[in-house]
Coordinates of C-alpha atoms in Angstrom, one line a residue:
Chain A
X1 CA 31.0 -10.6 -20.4
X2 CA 29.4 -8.0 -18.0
X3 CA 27.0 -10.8 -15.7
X4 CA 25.0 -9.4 -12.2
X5 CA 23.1 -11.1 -9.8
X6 CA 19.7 -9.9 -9.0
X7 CA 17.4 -10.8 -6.4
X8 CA 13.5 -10.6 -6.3
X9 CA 12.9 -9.8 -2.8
X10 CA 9.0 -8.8 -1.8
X11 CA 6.6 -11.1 0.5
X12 CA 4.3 -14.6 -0.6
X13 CA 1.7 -13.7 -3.7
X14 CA 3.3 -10.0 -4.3
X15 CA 4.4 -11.2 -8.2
X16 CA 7.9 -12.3 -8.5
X17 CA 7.8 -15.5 -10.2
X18 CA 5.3 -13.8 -12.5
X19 CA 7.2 -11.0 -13.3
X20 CA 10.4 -12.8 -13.6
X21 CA 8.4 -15.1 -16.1
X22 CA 7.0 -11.8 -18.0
X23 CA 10.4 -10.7 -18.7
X24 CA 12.5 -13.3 -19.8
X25 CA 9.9 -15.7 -21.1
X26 CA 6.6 -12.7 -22.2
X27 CA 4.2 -15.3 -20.3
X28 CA 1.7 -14.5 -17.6
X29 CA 0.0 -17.6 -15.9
X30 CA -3.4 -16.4 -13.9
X31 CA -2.5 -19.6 -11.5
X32 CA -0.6 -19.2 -8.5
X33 CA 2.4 -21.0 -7.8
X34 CA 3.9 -20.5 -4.7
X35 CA 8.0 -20.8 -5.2
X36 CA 9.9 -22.7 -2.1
X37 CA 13.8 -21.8 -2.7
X38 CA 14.8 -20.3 -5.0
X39 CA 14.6 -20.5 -8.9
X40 CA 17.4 -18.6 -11.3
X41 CA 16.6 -17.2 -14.7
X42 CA 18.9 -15.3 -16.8
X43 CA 17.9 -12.3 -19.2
X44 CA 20.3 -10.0 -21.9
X45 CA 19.7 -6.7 -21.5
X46 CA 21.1 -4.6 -24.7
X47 CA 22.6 -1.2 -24.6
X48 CA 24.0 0.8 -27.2
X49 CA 27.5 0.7 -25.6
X50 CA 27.3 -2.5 -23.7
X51 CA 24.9 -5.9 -22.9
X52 CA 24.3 -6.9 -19.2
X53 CA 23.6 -10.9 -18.1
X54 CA 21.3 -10.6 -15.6
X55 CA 21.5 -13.7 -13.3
X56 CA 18.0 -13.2 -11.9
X57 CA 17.2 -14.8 -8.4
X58 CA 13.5 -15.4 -7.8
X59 CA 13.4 -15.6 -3.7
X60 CA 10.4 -17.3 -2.2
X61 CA 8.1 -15.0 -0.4
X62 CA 8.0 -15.5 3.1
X63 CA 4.7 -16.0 5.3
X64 CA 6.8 -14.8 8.2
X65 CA 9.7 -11.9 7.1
X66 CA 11.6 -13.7 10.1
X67 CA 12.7 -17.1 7.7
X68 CA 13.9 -14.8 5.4
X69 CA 17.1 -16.5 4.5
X70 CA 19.6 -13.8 3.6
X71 CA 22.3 -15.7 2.7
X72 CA 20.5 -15.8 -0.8
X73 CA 21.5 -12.3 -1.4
X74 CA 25.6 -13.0 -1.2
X75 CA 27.1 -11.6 -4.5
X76 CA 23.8 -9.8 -5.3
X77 CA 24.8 -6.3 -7.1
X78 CA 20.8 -5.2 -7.5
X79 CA 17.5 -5.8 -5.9
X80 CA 14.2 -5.9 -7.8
X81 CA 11.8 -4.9 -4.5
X82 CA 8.1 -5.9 -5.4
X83 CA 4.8 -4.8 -3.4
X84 CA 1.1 -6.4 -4.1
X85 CA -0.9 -2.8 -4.9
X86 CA -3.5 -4.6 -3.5
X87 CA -2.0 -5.5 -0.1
X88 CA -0.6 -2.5 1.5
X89 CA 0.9 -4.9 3.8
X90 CA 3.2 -5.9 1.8
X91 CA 4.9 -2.4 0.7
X92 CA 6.7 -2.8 5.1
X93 CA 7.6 -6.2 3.8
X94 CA 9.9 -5.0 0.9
X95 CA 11.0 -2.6 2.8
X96 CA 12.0 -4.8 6.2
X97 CA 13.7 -7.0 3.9
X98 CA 15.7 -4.1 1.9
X99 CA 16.6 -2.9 5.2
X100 CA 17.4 -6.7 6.6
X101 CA 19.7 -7.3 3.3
X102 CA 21.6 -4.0 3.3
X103 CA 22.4 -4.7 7.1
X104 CA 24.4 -7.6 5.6
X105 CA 25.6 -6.5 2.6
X106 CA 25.6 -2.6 2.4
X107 CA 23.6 -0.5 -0.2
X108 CA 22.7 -1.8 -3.8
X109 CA 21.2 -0.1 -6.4
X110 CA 17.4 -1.0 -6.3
X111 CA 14.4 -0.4 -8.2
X112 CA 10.1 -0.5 -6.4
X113 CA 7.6 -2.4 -8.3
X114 CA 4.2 -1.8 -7.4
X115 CA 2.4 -4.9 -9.3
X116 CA -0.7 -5.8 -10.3
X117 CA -1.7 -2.6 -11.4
X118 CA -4.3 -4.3 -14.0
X119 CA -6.6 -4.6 -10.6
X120 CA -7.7 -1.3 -10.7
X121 CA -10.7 -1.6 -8.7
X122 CA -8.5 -3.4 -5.8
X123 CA -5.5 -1.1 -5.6
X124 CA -5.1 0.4 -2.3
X125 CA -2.2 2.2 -2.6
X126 CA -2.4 5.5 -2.2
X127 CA -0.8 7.9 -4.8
X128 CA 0.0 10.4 -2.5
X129 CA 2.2 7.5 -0.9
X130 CA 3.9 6.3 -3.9
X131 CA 4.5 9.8 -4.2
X132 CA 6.5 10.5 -1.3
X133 CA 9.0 7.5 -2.3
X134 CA 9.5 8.8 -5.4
X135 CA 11.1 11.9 -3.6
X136 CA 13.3 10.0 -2.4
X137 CA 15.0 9.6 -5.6
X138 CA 13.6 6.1 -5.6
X139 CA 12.8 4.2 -9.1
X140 CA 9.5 3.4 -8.8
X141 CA 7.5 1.5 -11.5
X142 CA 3.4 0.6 -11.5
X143 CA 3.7 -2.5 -13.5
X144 CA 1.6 -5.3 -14.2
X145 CA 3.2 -8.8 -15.2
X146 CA -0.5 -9.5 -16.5
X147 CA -0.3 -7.4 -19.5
X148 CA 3.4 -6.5 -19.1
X149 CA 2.9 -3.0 -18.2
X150 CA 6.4 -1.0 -17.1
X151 CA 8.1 -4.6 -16.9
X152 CA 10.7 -4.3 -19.1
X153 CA 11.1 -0.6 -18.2
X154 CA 11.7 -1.6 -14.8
X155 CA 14.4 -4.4 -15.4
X156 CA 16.4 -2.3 -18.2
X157 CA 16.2 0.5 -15.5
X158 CA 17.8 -1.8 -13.2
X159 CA 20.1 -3.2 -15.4
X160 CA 21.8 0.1 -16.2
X161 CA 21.8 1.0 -12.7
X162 CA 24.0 -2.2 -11.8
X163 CA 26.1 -1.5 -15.1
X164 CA 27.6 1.1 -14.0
Chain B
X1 CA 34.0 -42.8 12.2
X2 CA 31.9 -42.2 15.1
X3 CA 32.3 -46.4 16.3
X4 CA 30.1 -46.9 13.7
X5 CA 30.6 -50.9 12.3
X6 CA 31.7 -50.6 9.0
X7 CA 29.0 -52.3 7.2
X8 CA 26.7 -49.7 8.8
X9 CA 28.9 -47.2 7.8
X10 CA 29.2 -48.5 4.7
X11 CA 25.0 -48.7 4.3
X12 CA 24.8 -45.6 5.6
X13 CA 27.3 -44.0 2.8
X14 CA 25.7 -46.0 0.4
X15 CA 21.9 -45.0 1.0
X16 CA 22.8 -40.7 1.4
X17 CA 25.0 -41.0 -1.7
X18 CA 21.9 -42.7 -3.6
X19 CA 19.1 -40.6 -2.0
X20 CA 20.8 -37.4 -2.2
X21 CA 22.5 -37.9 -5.8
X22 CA 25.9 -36.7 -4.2
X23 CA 27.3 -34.8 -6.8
X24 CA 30.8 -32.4 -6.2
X25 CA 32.7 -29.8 -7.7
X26 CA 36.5 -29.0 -7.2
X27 CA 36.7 -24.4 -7.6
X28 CA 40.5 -23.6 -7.6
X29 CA 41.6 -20.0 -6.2
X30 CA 41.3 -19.0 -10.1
X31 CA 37.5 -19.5 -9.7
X32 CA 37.9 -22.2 -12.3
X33 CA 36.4 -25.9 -12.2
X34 CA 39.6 -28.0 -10.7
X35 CA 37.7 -31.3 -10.6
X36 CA 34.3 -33.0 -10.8
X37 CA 32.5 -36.2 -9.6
X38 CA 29.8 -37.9 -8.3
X39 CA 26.1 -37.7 -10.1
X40 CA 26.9 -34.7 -11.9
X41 CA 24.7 -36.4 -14.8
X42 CA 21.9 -36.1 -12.1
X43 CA 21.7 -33.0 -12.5
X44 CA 22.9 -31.9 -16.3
X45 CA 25.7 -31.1 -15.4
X46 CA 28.2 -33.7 -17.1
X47 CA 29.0 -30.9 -19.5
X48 CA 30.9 -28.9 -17.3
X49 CA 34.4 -28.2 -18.4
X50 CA 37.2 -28.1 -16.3
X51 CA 39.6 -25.4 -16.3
X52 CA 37.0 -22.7 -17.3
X53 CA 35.7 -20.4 -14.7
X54 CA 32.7 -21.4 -12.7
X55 CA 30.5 -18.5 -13.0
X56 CA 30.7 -18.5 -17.0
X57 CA 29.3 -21.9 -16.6
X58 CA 26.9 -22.0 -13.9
X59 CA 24.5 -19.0 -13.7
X60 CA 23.9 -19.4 -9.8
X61 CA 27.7 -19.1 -9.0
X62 CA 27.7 -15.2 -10.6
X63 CA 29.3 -13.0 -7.3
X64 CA 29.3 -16.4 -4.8
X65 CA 33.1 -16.5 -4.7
X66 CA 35.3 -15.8 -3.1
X67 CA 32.8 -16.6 -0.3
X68 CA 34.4 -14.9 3.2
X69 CA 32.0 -17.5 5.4
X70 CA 32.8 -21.0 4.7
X71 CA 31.0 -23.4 5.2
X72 CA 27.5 -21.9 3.0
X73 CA 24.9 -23.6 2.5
X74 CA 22.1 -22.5 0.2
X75 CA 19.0 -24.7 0.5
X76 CA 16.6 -25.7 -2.2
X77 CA 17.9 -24.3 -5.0
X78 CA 16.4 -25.1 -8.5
X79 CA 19.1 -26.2 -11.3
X80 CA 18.3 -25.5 -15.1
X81 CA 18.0 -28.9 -15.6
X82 CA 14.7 -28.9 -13.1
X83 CA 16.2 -30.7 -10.3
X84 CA 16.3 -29.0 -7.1
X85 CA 20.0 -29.2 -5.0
X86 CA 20.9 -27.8 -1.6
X87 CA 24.6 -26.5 -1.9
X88 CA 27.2 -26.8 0.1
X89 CA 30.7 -24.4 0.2
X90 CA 32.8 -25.4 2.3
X91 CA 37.1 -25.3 1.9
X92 CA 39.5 -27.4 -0.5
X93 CA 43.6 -27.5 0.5
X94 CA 45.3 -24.6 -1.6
X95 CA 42.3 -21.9 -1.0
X96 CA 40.2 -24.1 -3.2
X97 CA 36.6 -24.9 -2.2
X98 CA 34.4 -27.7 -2.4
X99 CA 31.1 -27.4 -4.3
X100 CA 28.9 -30.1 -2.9
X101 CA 25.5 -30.9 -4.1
X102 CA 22.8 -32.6 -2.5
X103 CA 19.0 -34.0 -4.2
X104 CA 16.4 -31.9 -2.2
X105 CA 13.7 -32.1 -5.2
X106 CA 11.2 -34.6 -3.6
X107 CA 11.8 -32.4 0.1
X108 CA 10.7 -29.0 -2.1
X109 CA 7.7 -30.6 -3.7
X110 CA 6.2 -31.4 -0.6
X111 CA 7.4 -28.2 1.0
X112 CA 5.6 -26.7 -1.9
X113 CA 2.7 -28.9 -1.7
X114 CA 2.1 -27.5 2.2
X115 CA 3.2 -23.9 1.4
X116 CA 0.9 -23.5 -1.8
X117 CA -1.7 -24.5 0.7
X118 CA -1.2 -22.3 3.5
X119 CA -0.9 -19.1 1.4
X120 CA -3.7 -19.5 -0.7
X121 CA -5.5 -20.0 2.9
X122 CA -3.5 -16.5 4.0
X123 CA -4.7 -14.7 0.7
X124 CA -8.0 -15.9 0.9
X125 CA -8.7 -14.6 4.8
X126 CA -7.0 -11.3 3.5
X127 CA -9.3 -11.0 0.3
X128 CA -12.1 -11.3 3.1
X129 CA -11.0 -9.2 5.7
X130 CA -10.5 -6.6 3.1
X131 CA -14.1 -7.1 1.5
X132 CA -15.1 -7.0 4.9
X133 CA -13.5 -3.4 5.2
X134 CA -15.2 -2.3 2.0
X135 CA -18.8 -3.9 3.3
X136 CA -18.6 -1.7 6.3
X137 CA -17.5 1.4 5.1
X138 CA -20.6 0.8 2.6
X139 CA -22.8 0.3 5.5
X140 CA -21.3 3.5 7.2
X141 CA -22.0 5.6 3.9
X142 CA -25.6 4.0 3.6
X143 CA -25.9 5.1 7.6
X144 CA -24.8 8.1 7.2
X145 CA -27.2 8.9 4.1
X146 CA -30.3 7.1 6.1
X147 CA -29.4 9.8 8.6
X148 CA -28.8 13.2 6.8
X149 CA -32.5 11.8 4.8
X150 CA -33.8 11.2 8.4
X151 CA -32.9 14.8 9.4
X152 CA -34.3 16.5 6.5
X153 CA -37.3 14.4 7.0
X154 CA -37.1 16.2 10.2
X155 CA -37.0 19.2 9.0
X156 CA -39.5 19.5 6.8
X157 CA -41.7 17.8 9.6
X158 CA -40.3 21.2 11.6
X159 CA -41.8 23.4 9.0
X160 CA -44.9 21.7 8.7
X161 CA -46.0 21.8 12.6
X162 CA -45.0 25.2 12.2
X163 CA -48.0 26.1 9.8
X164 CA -50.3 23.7 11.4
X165 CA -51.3 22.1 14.3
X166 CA -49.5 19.0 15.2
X167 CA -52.7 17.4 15.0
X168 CA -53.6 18.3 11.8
X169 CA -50.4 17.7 10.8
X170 CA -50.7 14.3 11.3
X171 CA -54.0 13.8 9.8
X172 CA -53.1 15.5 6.8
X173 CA -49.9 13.3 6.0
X174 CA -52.4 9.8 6.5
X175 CA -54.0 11.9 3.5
X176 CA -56.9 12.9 5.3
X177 CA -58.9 15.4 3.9
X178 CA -59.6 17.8 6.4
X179 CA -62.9 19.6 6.9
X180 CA -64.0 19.8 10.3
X181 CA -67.4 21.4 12.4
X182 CA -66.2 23.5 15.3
X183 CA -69.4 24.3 18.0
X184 CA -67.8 26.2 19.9
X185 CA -64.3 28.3 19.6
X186 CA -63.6 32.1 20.1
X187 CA -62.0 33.9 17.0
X188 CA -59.6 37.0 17.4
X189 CA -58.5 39.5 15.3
X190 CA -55.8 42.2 16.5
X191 CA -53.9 45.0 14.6
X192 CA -51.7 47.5 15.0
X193 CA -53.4 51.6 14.8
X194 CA -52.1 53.6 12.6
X195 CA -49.6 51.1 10.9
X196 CA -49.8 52.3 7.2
X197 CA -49.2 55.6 7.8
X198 CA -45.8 54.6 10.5
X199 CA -44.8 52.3 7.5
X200 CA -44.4 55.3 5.5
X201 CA -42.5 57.4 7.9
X202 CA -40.1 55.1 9.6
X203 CA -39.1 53.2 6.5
X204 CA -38.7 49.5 5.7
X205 CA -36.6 48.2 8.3
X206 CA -38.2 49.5 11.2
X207 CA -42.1 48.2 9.6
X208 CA -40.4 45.3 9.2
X209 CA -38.6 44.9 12.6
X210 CA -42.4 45.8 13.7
X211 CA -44.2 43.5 12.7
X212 CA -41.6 40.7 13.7
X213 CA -42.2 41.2 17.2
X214 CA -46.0 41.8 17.1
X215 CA -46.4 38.3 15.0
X216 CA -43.4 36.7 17.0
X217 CA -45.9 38.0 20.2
X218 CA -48.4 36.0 18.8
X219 CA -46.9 32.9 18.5
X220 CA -45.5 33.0 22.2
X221 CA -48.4 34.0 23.8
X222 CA -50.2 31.3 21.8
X223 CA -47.9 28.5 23.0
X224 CA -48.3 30.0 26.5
X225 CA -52.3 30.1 26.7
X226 CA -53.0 27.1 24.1
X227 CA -54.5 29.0 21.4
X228 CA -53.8 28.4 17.7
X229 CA -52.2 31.5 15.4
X230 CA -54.1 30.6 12.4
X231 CA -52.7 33.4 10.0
X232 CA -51.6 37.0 9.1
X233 CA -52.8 39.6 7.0
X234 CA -51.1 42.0 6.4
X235 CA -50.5 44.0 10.3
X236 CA -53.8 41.9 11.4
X237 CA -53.2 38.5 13.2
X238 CA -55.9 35.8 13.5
X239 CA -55.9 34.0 16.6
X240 CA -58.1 30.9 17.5
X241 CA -58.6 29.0 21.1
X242 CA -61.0 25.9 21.4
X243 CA -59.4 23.8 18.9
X244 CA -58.0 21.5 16.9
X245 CA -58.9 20.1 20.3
X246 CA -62.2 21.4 22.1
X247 CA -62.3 23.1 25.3
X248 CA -64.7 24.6 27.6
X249 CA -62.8 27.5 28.4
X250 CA -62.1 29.3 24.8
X251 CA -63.2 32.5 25.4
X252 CA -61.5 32.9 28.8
X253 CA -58.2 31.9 27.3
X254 CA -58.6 34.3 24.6
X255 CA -59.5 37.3 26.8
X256 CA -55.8 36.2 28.7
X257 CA -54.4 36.3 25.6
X258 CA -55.6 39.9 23.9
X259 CA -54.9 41.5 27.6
X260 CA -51.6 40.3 27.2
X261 CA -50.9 40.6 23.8
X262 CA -52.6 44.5 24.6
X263 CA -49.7 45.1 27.0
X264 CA -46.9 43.5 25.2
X265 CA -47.5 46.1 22.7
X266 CA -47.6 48.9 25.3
X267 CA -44.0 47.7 26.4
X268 CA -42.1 48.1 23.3
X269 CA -41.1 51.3 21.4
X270 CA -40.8 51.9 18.1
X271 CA -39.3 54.8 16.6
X272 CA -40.3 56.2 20.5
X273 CA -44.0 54.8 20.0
X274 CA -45.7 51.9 21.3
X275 CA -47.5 49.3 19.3
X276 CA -51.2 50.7 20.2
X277 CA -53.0 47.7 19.2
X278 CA -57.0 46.9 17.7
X279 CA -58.5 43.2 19.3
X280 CA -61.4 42.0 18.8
X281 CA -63.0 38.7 19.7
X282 CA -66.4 36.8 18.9
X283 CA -67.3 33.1 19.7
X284 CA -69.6 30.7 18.1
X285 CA -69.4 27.7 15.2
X286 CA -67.1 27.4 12.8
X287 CA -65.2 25.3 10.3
X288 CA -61.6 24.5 10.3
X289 CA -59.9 23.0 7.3
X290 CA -56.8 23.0 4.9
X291 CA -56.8 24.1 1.9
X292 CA -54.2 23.9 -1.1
X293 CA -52.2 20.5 -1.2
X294 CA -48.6 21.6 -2.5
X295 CA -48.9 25.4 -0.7
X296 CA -50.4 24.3 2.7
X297 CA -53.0 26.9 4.4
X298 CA -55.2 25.9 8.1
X299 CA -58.2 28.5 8.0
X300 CA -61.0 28.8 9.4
X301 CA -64.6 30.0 7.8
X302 CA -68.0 31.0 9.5
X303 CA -70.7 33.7 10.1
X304 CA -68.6 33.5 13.5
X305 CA -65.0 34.6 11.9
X306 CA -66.4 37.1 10.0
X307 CA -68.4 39.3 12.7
X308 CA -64.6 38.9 14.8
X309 CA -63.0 40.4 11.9
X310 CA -66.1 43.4 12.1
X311 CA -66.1 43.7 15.6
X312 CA -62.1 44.0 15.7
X313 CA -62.7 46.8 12.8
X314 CA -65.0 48.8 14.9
X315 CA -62.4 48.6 17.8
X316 CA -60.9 52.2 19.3
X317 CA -57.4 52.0 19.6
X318 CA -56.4 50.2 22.4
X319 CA -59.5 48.8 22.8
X320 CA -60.1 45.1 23.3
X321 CA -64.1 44.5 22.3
X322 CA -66.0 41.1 22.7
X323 CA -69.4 40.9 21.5
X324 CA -72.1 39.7 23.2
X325 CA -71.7 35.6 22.7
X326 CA -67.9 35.8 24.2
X327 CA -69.2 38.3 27.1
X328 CA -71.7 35.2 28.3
X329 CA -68.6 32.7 28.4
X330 CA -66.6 35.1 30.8
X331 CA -66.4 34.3 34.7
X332 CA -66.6 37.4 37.0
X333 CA -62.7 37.7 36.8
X334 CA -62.8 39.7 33.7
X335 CA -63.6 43.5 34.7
X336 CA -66.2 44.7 30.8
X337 CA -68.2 47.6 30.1
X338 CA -71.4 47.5 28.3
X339 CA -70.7 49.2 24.7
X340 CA -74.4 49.2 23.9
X341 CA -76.0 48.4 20.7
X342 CA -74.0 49.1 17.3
X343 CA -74.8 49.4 13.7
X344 CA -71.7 47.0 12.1
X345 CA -71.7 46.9 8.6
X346 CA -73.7 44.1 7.0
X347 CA -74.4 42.7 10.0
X348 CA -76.9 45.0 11.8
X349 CA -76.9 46.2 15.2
X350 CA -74.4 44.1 17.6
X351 CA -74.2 44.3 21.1
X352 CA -70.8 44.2 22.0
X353 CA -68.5 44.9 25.3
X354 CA -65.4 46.8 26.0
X355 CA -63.1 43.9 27.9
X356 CA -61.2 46.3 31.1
X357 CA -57.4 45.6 32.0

């Protein structure tokens, strides 16, 4: 049985929970419910050759990058990185704690969610900026847990990633 | 332990294992469940078989072990079954470790209660600041139009004291109709000799460069002396002094200004000739007004513009000539000569006066 650890790492209100709840449960709650802890979900993901457990770790969001307990991220193998498209803000604060968590563990495969792209009229994300990560060789998905958009994309992509 | 009387340490055992829901598991080196005890019920977990690997059986174990930092503590962490345990690692004799697990379920629901709280506070100031942003840079756009419409507005304010007198101007944007009696002004008319006949021989651009400085002449010397251009026609420029506003000194302002429009003709060269101008000048009554409402024209009409326009017609070439009315308004300071008498066509015999340099 092939079974990875995941963690959602991204700061308060950015769409974890949501998204987390999108993909292994297809439900979207417009209420906000802020997560203290942590909360674990598990997901199949089918290949044609193989089928990955993923042991998914939904982080709570910190107000303050600084009580970011790490430790969380022990035996991770994969890290689902999520930015609010609405709060450029919080694109450095997936980034700090990427950087904060391979200080401590090394490099993992990841993969960038920009979320909440239904709120077209709010996004302030540039393209030309989501652009330039994307040269980096990055996997970047525009996904909205709202009507599922790139969701499951984004998690298979994962999922082979860690496979491997 | 610690001095403590046993009855308090016994009540103190008692209370923790009972608030906390104490619940441990054995992990041998194999990764499998040794032993179990405590509240495992607590939290679902009296199913747990032992013998079988850990991680097969609880989700949250997947990559923990073998854990290089004991003791590890993860706080808060939500179980399947709902409750909420903070987990302690922390080594077993023969490289086994201890799972402990401790009720935290009540501490995250308030935690929650505070944080839920706070970060709908935080997202609510950010939603602000950033509708904030958008307000201004609104306002800025809607300055920045009110400006470019206030300069255009300029603009064509510009052009329109540039056809008429700023007075008029004025009157004519409160929608005035404008019509007005003049007693007394002087009226000059002033061409260039000869120009039809140069336009035919020194071609376009020369005709044109001209006439630009003859009329742009007029217009400084206007400015300088107070006297209104009033129009063109064709090589012929109409020049006015004693209004929009009257004054008592029209004619001698507009014998200052033919002397020196007469000279800055003699200065320039054209094709090696110098503009030999044509003035004439009459005063008397007249009436100003506008004319047109979407193609703007300040004229002026009378007995008085007309016998200008003759007298400047009958003029020799280089000749300034004031008839007899404008002659009577001149102080000593301007040198004339008598021209006599002359037939002008349909207007009998004038008496008229050659103005000296």
């Amino acid at each position: 049985m092939l079974q990875k650890k995941i963690c959602m790492l991204g700061g308060f209100a950015v769409g974890k929970t949501s998204l987390v709840r999108r993909f292994v449960q297809s439900i979207f709650s417009e209420t906000y419910l802020t997560t203290v802890g942590v909360k674990i979900d598990k997901k199949s993901v089918a290949f044609p050759d193989k089928t990955v457990d993923l042991i998914l770790w939904d982080l709570a969001g910190e107000d303050d990058i600084g009580s970011f307990r790490v430790s969380y991220v022990r035996g991770a193998t994969g890290l689902v990185l999520v930015v609010d498209g609405t709060r450029p803000a919080t694109l450095a604060v997936a980034l700090t704690l990427r950087e904060r968590v391979e200080a401590e563990f090394g490099a993992m495969p990841f993969v960038l969610l920009f979320n909440k792209s239904d709120l077209a009229d709010r996004w302030a994300i540039p393209d030309g900026e989501i652009d330039e990560l994307r040269q980096l060789g990055w996997q970047i998905y525009l996904t909205s847990a709202l009507s599922g958009a790139y969701v499951e994309d984004a998690f298979r992509q994962l999922a082979s990633m860690v496979a491997k | 332990m610690h001095g403590l009387p046993r009855e308090v340490r016994s009540w103190i055992f008692n209370f923790f294992y009972n608030e906390h829901a104490v619940a441990y598991l054995k992990i041998d080196a194999q990764l499998c469940i040794a032993a179990k005890g405590g509240n495992v019920k607590h939290y679902g977990l009296s199913s747990l078989r032992t013998g079988k690997p850990v991680a097969d059986q609880l989700d949250f174990m997947e990559g923990l072990l073998p854990c290089p930092e004991l003791p590890y503590h993860m706080a808060m962490v939500e179980l399947p079954s709902g409750r909420v345990a903070d987990l302690h690692l922390f080594a077993a004799d023969n490289a086994c470790v201890w799972l402990l697990f401790l009720d935290a379920t009540a501490e995250r629901d308030n935690r929650q209660r505070l944080q839920q709280k706070a970060y709908e506070m935080t997202l609510l100031q950010e939603r602000e600041r950033q509708l904030n942003e958008k307000l201004q840079s609104t306002n800025e756009a809607l300055r920045e139009s009110q400006e470019g419409l206030s300069r255009e507005y300029q603009r064509a304010e510009t052009l329109l004291l540039n056809i008429l007198p700023a007075s008029i101007a004025q009157r004519l944007k409160a929608q005035e109709q404008i019509a007005d009696n003049h007693a007394e002004v002087s009226v000059l008319f002033a061409d260039i000799v000869g120009f039809t006949e140069r336009a035919l021989s020194v071609g376009a651009v020369t005709t044109l460069a001209i006439l630009n400085y003859f009329f742009k002449a007029a217009d400084l010397l206007s400015e300088e002396y107070g006297c209104e251009k009033i129009k063109t026609i064709g090589d012929c420029v109409m020049v006015v002094a004693g209004l929009p506003v009257a004054r008592s000194d029209h004619a001698e302002a507009l014998a200052h200004y033919a002397l020196e429009l007469r000279e800055v003709g003699r200065r320039e060269r054209f094709a090696g000739e110098p503009l030999r101008l044509r003035i004439g000048i009459h005063s008397g009554p007249i009436v100003a007004g506008v004319i047109g409402n979407r193609r703007f024209a300040y004229d002026l009409w009378g007995d008085t513009v007309n016998l200008a326009a003759r007298i400047q017609k009958s003029a020799e070439p280089d000749e300034i000539r004031i008839s007899d009315a404008t002659h009577k308004l001149l102080g000593p300071n301007f040198a004339r000569d008598p021209l006599g008498e002359t037939e002008l066509r349909g207007t009998g015999r004038v008496r008229m006066w050659r103005l000296r340099a």
